[in-house]
Structures are given as C-alpha cells and as structure tokens.
Short mmCIF file of C-alpha atoms in Angstrom, two decimals:
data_model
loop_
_atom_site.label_atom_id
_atom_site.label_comp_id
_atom_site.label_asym_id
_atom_site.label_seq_id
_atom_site.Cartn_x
_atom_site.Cartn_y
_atom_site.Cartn_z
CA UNK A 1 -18.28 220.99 76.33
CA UNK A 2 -15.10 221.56 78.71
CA UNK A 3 -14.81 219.90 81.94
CA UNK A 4 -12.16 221.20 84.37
CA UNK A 5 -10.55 218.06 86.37
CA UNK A 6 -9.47 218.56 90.03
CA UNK A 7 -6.44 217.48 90.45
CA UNK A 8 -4.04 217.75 93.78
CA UNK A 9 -0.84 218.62 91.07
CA UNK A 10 -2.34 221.84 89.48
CA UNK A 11 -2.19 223.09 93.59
CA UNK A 12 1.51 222.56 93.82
CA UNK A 13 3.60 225.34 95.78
CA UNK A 14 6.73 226.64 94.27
CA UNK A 15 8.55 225.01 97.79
CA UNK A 16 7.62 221.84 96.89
CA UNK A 17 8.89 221.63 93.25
CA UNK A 18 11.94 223.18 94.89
CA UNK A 19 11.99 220.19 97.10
CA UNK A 20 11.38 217.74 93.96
CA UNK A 21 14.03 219.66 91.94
CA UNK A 22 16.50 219.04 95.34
CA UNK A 23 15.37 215.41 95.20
CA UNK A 24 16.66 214.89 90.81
CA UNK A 25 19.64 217.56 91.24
CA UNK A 26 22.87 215.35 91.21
CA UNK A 27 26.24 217.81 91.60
CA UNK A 28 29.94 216.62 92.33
CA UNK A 29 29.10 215.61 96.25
CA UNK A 30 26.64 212.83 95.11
CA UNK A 31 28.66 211.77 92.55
CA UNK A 32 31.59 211.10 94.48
CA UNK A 33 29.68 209.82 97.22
CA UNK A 34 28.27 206.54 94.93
CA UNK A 35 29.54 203.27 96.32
CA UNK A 36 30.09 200.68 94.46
CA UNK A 37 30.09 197.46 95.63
CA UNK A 38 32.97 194.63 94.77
CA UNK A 39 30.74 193.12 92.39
CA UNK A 40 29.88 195.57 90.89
CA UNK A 41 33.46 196.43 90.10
CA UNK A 42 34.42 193.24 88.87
CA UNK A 43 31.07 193.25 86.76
CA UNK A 44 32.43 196.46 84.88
CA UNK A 45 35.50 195.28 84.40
CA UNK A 46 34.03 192.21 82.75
CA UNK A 47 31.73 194.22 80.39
CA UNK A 48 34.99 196.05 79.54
CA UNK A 49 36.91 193.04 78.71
CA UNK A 50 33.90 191.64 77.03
CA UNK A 51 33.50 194.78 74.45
CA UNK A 52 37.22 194.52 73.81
CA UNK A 53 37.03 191.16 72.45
CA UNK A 54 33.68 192.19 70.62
CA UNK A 55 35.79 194.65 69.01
CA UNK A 56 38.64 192.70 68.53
CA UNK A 57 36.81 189.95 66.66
CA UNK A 58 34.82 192.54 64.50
CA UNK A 59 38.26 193.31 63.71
CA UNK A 60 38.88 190.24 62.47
CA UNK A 61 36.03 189.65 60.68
CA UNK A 62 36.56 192.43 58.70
CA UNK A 63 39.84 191.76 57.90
CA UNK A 64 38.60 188.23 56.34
CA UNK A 65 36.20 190.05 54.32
CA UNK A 66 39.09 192.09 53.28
CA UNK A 67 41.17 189.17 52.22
CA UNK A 68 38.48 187.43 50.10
CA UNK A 69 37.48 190.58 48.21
CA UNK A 70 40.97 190.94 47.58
CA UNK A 71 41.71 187.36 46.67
CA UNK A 72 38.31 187.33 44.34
CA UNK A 73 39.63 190.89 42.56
CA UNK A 74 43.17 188.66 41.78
CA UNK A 75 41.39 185.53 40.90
CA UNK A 76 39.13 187.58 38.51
CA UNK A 77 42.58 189.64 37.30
CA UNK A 78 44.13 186.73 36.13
CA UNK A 79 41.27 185.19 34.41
CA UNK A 80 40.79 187.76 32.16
CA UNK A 81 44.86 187.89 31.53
CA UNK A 82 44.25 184.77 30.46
CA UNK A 83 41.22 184.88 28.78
CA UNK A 84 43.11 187.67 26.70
CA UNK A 85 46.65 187.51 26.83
CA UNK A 86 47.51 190.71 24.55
CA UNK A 87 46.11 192.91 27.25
CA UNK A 88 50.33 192.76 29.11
CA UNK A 89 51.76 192.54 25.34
CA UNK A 90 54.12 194.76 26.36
CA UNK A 91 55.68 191.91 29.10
CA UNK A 92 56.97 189.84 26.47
CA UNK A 93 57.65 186.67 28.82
CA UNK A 94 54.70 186.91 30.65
CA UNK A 95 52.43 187.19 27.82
CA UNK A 96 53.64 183.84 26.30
CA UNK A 97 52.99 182.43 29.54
CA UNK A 98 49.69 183.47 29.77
CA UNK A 99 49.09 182.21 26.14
CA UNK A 100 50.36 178.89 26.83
CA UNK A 101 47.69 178.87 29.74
CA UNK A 102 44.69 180.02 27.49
CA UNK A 103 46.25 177.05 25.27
CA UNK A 104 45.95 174.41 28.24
CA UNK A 105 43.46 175.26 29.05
CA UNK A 106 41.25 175.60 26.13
CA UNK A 107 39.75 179.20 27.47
CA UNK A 108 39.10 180.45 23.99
CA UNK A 109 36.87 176.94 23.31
CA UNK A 110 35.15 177.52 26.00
CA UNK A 111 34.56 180.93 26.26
CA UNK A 112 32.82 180.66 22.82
CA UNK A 113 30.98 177.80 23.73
CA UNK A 114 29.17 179.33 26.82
CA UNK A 115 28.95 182.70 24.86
CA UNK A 116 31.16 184.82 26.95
CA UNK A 117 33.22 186.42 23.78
CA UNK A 118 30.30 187.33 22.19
CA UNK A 119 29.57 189.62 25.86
CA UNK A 120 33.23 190.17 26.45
CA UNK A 121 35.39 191.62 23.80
CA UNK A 122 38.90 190.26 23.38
CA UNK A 123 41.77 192.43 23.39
CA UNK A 124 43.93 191.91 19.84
CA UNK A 125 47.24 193.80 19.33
CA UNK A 126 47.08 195.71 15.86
CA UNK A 127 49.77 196.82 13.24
CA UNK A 128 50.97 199.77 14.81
CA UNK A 129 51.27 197.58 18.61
CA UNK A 130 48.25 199.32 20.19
CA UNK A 131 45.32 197.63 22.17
CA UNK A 132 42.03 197.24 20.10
CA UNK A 133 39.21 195.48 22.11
CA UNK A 134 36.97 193.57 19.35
CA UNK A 135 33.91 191.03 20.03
CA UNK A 136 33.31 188.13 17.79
CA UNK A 137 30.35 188.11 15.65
CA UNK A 138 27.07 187.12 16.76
CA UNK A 139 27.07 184.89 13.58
CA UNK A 140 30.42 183.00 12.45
CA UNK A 141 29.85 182.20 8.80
CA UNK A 142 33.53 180.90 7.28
CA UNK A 143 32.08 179.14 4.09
CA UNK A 144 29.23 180.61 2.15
CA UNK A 145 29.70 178.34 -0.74
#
C-alpha cells in the first residue's frame, strides 16, 4: 500500500529556490570580498612551510632508499665476482685480484659447504676463451675403488 507524506518541501515556489540558489551562488564579488584575518594568514603560511618540509624529507627518504638498493646491487656484484672470478677474464689484473680474494677467503669452501654451487653455477673459461656456466654435481664421487 502507498502512503503519500505531506511535506512543506514538495510546496516550494520556484522564487524561493531562486532565493536558495542566490544564497549557494559564489561569483568573483564574494570571492574577493573574503577577509581573512592575521591569523589566519600566518596559519597558511605555516601549513605551506609545513608541506614543504614534508616534501622535502620524503625527498630524502627516498633518496636513502635509493642509496641502499644501490649499495646492496654492488655488494651483491662483487660477491659473485668473487665467488666466480672468470666471469671479467677478459680484465687480466683484476681477475687475479679477485682470485686471490676467493683464495682468502675460502669462498669456494664455503660455498660448497652451505650448498650454494650446487644452486649457483660457476662460470669456467673453456679452450677456445669463452664463458661456460657449469654446476657441480649433486654427488662428488673422486674414488670408486
């Protein structure tokens, strides 16, 4: 069943949403006749300084971020140089250096200890001076006597 609802609003003249649409219009004369008051001014100001540094410290931030993803990507670089020093064969001086680091520091020992070469194939240099990448064997048998 429908009910109607009286309700003052569905009588409204056309002259008084005129009036109402007066009341919400805002053109160029009201605009330019907004006062602010001195606090107000110095609050905007503040809010404006305030986002700068927001912005300026974002800024920051990001360039942090930057540097560590960079300094992680050369950290990581190097490590596998070293892990595999054949990969810059063609840099004679700086592959010995990088093999007397694997040396020191015992990378191939380790490496196969924890398993990594078995996951990660190391690069080896063949006959005719290109790059072959080659794991080790899942099983090292040397003496089968």
């Amino acid at each position: 069943m429908i009910t109607k609802k009286n309700n003052k609003d569905n009588n409204i003249s056309i002259r008084e949403i005129d009036r109402y649409m007066d009341d919400f219009y805002i053109d160029k004369n009201k605009i330019e006749n907004i006062k602010a008051s001195k606090d107000m001014n110095l609050w905007v100001k503040e809010s404006i300084n305030q986002a700068q540094a927001d912005i300026e410290e974002e800024k920051k931030i990001k360039g942090r971020k930057n540097k560590t993803v960079a300094g992680i990507m050369i950290l990581i670089s190097i490590s596998f140089l070293i892990y595999s020093p054949e990969l810059v064969h063609k840099f004679y001086p700086v592959q010995i250096i990088l093999k007397d680091l694997n040396e020191v520091l015992k990378v191939d020992e380790i490496t196969s200890k924890l398993g990594i070469d078995k996951i990660i194939p190391k690069a080896i240099v063949d006959e005719n001076g290109e790059l072959i990448f080659k794991k080790t064997p899942k099983y090292n048998i040397d003496n089968l006597d």
